[in-house]
Short mmCIF file of C-alpha atoms in Angstrom, two decimals:
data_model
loop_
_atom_site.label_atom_id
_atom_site.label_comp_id
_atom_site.label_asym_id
_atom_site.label_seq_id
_atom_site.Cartn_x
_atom_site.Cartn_y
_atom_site.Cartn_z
CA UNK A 1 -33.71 -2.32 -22.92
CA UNK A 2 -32.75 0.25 -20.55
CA UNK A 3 -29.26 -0.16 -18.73
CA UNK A 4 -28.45 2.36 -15.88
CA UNK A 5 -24.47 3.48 -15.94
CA UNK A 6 -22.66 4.14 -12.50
CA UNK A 7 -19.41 6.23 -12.66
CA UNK A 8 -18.01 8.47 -10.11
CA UNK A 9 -13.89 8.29 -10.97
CA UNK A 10 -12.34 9.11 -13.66
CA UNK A 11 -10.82 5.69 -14.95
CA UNK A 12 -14.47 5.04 -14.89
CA UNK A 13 -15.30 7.59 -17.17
CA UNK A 14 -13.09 6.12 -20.06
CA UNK A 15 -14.18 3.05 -19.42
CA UNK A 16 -17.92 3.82 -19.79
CA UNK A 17 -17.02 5.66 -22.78
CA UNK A 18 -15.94 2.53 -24.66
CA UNK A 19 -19.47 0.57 -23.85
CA UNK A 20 -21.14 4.16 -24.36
CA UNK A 21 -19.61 4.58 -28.13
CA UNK A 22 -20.99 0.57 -28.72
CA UNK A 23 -24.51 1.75 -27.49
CA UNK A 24 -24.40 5.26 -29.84
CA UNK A 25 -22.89 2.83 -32.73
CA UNK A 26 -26.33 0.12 -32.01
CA UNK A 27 -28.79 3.05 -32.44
CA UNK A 28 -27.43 4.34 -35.62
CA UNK A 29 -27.76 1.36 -37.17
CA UNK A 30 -31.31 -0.10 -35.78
CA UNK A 31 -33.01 3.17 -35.51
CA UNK A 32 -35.61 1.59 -33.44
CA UNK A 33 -33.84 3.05 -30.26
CA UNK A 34 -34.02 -0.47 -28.38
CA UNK A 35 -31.28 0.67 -26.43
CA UNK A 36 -31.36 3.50 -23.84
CA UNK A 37 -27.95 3.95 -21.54
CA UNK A 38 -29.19 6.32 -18.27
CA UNK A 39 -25.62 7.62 -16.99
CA UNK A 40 -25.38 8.73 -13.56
CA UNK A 41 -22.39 10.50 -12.03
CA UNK A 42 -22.12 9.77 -8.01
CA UNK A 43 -19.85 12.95 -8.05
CA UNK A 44 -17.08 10.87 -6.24
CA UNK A 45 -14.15 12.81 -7.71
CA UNK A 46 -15.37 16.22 -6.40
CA UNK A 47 -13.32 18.56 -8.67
CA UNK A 48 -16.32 19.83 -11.60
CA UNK A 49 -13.38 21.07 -14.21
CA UNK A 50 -11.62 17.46 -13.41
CA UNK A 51 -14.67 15.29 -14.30
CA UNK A 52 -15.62 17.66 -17.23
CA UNK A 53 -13.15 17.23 -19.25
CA UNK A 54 -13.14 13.97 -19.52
CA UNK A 55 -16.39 14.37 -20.56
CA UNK A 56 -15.83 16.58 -23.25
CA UNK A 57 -12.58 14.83 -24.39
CA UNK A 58 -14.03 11.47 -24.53
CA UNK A 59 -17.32 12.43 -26.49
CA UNK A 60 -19.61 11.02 -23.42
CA UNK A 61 -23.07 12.65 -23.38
CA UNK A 62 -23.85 14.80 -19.96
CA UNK A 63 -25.30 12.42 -17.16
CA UNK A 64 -28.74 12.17 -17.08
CA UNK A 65 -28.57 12.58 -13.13
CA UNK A 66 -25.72 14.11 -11.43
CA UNK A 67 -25.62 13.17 -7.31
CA UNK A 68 -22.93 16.09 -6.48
CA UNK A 69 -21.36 13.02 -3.37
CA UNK A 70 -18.19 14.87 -2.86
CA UNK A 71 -15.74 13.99 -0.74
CA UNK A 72 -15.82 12.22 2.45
CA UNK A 73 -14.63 9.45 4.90
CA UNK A 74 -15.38 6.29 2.88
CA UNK A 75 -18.42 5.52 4.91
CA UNK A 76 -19.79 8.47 5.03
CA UNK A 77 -19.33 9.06 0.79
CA UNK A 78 -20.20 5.27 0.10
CA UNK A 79 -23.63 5.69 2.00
CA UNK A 80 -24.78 8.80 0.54
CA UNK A 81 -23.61 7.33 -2.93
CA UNK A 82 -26.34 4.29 -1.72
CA UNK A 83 -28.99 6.32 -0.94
CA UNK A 84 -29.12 9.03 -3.51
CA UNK A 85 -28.30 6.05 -6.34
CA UNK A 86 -31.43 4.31 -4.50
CA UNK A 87 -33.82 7.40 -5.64
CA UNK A 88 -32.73 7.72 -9.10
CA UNK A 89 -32.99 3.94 -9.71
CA UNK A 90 -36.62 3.29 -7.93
CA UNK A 91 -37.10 5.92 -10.53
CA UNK A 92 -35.34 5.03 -13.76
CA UNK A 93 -36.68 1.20 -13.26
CA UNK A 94 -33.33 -0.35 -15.44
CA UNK A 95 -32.90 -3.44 -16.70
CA UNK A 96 -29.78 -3.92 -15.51
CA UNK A 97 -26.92 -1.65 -13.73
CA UNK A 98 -23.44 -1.60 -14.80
CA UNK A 99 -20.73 -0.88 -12.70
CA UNK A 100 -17.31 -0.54 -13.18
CA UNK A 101 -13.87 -1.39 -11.38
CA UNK A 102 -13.62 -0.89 -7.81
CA UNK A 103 -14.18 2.48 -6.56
CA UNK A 104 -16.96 3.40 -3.87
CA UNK A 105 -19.07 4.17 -6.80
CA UNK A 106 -18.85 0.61 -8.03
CA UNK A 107 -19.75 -0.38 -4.36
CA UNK A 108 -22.78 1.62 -4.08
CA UNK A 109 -24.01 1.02 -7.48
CA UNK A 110 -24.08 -2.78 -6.88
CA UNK A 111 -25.54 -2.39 -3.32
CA UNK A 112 -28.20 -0.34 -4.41
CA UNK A 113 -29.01 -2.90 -7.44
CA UNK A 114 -29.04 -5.79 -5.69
CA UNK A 115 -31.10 -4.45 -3.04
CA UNK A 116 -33.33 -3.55 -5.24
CA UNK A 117 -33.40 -7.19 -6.99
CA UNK A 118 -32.13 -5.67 -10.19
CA UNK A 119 -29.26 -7.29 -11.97
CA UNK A 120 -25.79 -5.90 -11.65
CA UNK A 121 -23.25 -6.14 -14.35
CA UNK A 122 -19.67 -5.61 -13.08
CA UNK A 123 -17.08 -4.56 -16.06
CA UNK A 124 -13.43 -5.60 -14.73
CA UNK A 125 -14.74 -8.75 -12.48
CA UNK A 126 -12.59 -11.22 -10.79
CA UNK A 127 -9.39 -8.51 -10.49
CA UNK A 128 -7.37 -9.76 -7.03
CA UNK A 129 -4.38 -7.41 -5.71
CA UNK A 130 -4.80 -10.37 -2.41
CA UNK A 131 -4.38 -6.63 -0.41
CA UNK A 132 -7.44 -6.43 1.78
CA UNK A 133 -5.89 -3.00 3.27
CA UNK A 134 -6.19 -1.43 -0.20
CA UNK A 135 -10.36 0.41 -0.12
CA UNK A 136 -10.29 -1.10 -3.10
CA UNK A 137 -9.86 -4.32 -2.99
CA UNK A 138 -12.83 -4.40 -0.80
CA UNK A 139 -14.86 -2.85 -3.12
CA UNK A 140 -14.39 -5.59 -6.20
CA UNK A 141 -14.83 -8.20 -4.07
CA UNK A 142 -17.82 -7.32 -2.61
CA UNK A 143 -19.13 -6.17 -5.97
CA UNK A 144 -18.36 -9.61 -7.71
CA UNK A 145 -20.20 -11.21 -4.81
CA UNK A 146 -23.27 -8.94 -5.69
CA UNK A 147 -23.11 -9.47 -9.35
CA UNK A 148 -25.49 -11.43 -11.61
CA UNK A 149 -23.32 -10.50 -15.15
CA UNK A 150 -19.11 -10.64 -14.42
CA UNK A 151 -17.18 -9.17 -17.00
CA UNK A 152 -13.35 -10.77 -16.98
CA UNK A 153 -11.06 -8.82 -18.81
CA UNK A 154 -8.21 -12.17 -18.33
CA UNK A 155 -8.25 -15.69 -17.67
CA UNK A 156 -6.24 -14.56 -14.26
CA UNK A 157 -9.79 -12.91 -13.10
CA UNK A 158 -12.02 -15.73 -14.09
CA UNK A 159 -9.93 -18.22 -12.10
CA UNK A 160 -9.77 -15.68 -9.07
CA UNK A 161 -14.19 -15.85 -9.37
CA UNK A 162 -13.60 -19.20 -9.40
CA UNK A 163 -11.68 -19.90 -6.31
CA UNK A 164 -13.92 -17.54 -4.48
CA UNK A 165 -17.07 -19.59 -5.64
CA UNK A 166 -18.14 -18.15 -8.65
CA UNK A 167 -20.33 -18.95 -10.65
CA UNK A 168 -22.56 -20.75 -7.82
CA UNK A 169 -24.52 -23.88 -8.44
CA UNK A 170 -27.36 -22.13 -5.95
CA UNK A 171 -27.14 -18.87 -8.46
CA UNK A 172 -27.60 -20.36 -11.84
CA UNK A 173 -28.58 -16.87 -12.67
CA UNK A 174 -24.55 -15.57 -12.70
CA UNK A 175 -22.48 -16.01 -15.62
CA UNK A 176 -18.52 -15.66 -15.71
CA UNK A 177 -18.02 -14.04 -19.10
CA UNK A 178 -14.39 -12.86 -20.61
CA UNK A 179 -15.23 -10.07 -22.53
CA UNK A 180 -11.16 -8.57 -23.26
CA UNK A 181 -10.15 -5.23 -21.07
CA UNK A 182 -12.40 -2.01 -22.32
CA UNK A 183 -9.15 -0.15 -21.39
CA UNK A 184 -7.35 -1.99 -24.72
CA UNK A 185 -10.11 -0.51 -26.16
CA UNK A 186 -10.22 2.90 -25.28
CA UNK A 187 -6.21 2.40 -25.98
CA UNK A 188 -6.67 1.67 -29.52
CA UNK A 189 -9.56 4.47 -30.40
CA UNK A 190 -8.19 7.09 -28.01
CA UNK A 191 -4.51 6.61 -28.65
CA UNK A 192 -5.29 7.00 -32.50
CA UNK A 193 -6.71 10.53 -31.44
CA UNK A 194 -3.80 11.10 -29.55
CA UNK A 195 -1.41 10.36 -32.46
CA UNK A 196 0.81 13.39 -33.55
CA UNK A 197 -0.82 15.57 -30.76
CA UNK A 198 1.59 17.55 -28.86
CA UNK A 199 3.01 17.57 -25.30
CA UNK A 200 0.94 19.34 -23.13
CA UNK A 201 2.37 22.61 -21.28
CA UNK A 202 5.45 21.38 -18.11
CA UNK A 203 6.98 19.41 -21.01
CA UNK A 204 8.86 22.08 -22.55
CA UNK A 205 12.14 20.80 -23.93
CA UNK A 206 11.45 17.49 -23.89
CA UNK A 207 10.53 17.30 -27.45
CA UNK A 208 12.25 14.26 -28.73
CA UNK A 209 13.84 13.61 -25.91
CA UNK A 210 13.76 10.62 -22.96
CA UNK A 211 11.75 11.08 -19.70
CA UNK A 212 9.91 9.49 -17.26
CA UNK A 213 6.39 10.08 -16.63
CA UNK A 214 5.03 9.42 -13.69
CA UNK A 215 1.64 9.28 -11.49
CA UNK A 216 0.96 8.70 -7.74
CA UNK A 217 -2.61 8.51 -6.45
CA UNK A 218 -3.26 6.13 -4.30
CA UNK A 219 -4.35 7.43 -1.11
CA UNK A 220 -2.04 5.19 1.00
CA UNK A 221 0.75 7.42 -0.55
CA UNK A 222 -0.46 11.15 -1.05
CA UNK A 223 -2.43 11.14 2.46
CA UNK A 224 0.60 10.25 4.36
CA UNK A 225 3.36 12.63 4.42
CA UNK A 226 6.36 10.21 4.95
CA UNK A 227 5.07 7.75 2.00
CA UNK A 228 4.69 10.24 -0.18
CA UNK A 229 8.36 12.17 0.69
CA UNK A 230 9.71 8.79 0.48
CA UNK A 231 8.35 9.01 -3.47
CA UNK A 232 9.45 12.17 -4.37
CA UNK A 233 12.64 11.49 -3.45
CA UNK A 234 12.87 8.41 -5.46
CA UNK A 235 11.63 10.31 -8.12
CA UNK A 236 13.85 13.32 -7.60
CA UNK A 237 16.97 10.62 -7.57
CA UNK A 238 15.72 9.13 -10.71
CA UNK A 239 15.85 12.42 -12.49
CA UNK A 240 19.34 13.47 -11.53
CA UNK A 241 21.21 10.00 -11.73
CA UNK A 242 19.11 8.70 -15.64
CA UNK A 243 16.75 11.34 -17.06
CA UNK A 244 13.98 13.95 -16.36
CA UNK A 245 11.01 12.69 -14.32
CA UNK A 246 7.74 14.30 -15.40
CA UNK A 247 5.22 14.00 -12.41
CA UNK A 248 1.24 15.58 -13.13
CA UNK A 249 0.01 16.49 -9.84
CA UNK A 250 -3.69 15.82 -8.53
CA UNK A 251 -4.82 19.43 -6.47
CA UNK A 252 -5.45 17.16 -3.19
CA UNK A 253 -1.80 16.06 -3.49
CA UNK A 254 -0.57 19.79 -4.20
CA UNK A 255 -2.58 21.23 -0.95
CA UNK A 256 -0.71 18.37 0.82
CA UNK A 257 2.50 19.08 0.12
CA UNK A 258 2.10 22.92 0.40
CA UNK A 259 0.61 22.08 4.33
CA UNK A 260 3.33 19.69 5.02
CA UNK A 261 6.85 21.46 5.78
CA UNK A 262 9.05 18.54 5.24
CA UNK A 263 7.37 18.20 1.41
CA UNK A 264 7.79 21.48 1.00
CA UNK A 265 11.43 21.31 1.13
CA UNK A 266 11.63 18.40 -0.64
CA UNK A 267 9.74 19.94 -3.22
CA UNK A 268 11.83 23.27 -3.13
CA UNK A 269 14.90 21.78 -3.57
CA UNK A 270 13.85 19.29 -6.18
CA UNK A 271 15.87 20.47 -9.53
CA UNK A 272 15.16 16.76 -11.74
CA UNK A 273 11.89 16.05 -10.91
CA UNK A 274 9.08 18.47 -12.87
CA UNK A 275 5.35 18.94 -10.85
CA UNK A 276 2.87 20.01 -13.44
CA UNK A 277 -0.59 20.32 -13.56
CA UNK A 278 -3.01 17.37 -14.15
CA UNK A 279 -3.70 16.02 -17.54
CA UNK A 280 -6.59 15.86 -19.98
CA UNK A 281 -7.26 11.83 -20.84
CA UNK A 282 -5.83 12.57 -24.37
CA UNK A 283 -2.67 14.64 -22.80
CA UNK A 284 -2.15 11.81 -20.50
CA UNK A 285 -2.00 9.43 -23.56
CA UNK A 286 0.04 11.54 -26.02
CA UNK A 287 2.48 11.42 -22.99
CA UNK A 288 2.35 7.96 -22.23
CA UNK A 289 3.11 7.03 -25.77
CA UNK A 290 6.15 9.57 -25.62
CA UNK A 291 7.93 8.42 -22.59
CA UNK A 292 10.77 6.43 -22.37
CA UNK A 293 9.22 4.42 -18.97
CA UNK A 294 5.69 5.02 -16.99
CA UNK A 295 6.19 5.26 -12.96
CA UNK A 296 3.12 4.64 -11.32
CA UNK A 297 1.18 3.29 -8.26
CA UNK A 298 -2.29 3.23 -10.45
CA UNK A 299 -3.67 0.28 -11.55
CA UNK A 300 -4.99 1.97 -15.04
CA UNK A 301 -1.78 3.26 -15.84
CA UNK A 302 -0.01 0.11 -15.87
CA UNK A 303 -2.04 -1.52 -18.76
CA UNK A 304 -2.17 2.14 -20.23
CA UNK A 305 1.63 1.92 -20.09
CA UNK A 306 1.95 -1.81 -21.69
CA UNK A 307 -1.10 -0.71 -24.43
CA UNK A 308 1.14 1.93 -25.47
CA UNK A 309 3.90 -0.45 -25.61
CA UNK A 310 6.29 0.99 -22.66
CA UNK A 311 7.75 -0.43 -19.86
CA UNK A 312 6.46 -0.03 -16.44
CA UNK A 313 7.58 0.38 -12.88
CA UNK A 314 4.72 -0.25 -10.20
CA UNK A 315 5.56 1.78 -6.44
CA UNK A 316 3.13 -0.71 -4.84
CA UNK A 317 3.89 -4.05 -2.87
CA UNK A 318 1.51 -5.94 -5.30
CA UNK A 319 -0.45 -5.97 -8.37
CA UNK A 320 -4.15 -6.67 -9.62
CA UNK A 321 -2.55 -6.95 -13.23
CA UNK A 322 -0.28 -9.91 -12.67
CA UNK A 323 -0.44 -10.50 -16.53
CA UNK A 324 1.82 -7.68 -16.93
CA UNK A 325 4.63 -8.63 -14.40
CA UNK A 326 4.69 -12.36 -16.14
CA UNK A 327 5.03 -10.59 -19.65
CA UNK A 328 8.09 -8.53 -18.16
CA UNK A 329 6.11 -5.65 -19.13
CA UNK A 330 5.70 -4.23 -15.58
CA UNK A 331 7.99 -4.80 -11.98
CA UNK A 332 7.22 -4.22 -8.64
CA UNK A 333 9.44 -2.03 -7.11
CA UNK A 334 7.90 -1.17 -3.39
CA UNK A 335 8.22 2.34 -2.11
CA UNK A 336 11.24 2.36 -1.04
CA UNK A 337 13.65 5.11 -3.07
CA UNK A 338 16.23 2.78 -3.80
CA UNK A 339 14.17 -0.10 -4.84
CA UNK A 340 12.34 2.12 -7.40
CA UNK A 341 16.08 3.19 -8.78
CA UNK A 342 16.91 -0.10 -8.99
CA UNK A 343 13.77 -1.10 -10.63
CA UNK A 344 13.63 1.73 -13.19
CA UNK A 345 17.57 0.90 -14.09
CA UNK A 346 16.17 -2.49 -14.94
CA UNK A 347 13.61 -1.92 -17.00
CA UNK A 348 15.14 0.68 -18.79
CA UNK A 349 17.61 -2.01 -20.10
CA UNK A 350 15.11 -4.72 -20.62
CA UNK A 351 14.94 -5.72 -24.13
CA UNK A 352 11.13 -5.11 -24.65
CA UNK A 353 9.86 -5.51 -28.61
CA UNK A 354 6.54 -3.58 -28.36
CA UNK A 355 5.57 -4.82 -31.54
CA UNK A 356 5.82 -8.42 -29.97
CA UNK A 357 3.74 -7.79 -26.93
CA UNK A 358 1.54 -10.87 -25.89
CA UNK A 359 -2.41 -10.15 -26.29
CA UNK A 360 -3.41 -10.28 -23.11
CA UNK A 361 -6.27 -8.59 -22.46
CA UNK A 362 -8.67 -9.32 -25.78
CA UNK A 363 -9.25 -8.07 -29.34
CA UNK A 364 -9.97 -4.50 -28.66
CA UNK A 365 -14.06 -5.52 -29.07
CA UNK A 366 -14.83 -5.59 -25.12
CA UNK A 367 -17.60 -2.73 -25.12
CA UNK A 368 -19.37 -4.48 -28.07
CA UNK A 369 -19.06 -8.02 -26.57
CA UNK A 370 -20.18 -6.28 -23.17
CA UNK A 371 -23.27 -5.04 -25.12
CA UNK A 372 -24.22 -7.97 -26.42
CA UNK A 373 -24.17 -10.26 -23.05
CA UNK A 374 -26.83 -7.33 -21.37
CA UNK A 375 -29.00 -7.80 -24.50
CA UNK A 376 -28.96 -11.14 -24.57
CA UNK A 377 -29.92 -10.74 -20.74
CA UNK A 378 -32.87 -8.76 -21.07
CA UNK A 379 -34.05 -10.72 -23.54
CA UNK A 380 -33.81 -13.84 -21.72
CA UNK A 381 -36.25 -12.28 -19.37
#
């Protein structure tokens, strides 16, 4: 069986990882090298050192065909994603293609498959944020829609396919499967790497003491100048009025703010609020489990934040991982500085037991349960 990978992001990278390590852990033990993963990289986060050391941190072998997309309007990336993934999969001739989450990579993966009548297997199916503003809610929806094998990592998403038609009567060929969240997964195996590692460099003096770590991404918030001053000056006010805020900054942001004279002087006058320089997958997690509370308008980070057992505050308007708000593992807080005080303030007094925290997304076997379904595929065939 041959099964062609599509990753572009980095969230994607961990997440292939997990179903990656199941695949490596199949051929040591059958020797008969049944299995072949072909990974290709769209090149949708455009930054080389970025992607690579995700790579090297999370033990993923090179791609097998890297497309160098870059950066672009989302048109203009998602279409050269479609025809360069096009070439390398009238060549490879999968079995299957396996997509994950909901970036334009996950888009043009499934496109490309489907118009090429081979089977697409979406990892993360069925997640709803109800936002059809947000790039990516387009992007999961359509990919569901062009999937054959949907991967639920909650009940939540499986009931989402559902409403939206899914599985079909007319398509007896899709199956609705909950497989867990390869995120708890990664969580687990990664986060036992990360144990006893060190704070990266920008956390000096926090040793053993409370902060806030936080992440902003999304581009609804670092491509527009007032969202994101709005932020940082939530963030800024958290750090002077409850503890220091610890913020790892993505190099598109940081050209941003040093073009934009208003963020500049936020930024120059910000004494609470530390900027420091992106993290490594395993730094990100050592720092994660060390905080006091996780601040974020990522998706990822939220369940990376309730894996780790720490409260979160979302800066978004809505959430895909709803799970997580019912729990009272995660709030919604808006954008709005004072709402985000507010909701930090209240989740720092929450009486959270992490050791009691519901199972909500599976048994921490996802990639190997993923595995099986696209064998049991093929071999239907």
């Amino acid at each position: 069986m041959k099964f062609l990978t599509v990753v572009g992001a980095r969230p994607q990278f961990i997440k292939a990882a997990v179903v990656s390590r199941a695949v490596r852990s199949r051929l040591a033990a059958s020797h008969d090298g049944s299995v072949r993963e072909v990974l290709v990289h769209t090149g949708q986060h455009y930054d080389a050192s970025m992607s690579q050391v995700f790579f090297d941190e999370l033990d993923i072998p090179n791609p097998d065909h890297h497309l160098g997309v870059g950066s672009g309007s989302h048109g203009a990336q998602t279409g050269a994603m479609l025809e360069r993934l096009e070439s390398v999969m009238v060549e490879e001739k999968p079995d299957v293609v396996l997509v994950y989450g909901d970036t334009n990579s996950t888009l043009a993966g499934a496109l490309a498959a489907a118009k090429l009548h081979i089977p697409v297997a979406h990892v993360e199916a069925g997640l709803r944020s109800f936002n059809r503003r947000m790039p990516e809610e387009i992007n999961r929806v359509m990919t569901d829609h062009l999937s054959t094998l949907l991967f639920c990592p909650t009940e939540t998403a499986i009931d989402n396919l559902r409403l939206e038609g899914l599985p079909h009567v007319r398509r007896p060929e899709v199956k609705v499967i909950r497989t867990g969240d390869v995120m708890f997964d990664a969580a687990l195996f990664y986060g036992a790497r990360a144990e006893g590692r060190s704070l990266p460099a920008g956390f000096d003096g926090l040793h053993g003491k409370d902060f806030i770590l936080a992440t902003i991404h999304r581009a609804e918030n670092t491509d527009d100048s007032t969202a994101l001053g709005h932020l940082l000056e939530a963030l800024e006010r958290i750090g002077e009025r409850l503890m220091p805020v610890v913020w790892p900054v993505h190099p598109r942001t940081r050209h941003l703010m040093e073009r934009d004279e208003t963020l500049r002087h936020i930024c120059s006058r910000a004494r609470h609020l530390r900027m420091v320089e992106p993290l490594g997958y395993l730094d990100m997690v050592a720092a994660e489990r060390r905080a006091r509370l996780v601040l974020t308008d990522s998706g990822g980070v939220q369940k990376e934040a309730f894996f780790h057992g720490k409260p979160c505050v979302t800066m978004r308007t809505e959430t895909e991982w709803v799970e997580l708000v019912d729990a009272g593992w995660n709030t919604i807080a808006g954008t709005e500085p004072e709402a985000i005080m507010t909701a930090v303030e209240g989740m720092l007094s929450a009486r959270l037991d992490p050791a009691n925290r519901p199972p909500l997304y599976g048994d921490g076997h996802a990639g190997e349960a993923i595995l099986e379904v696209l064998i049991g595929q093929i071999n239907e065939k």
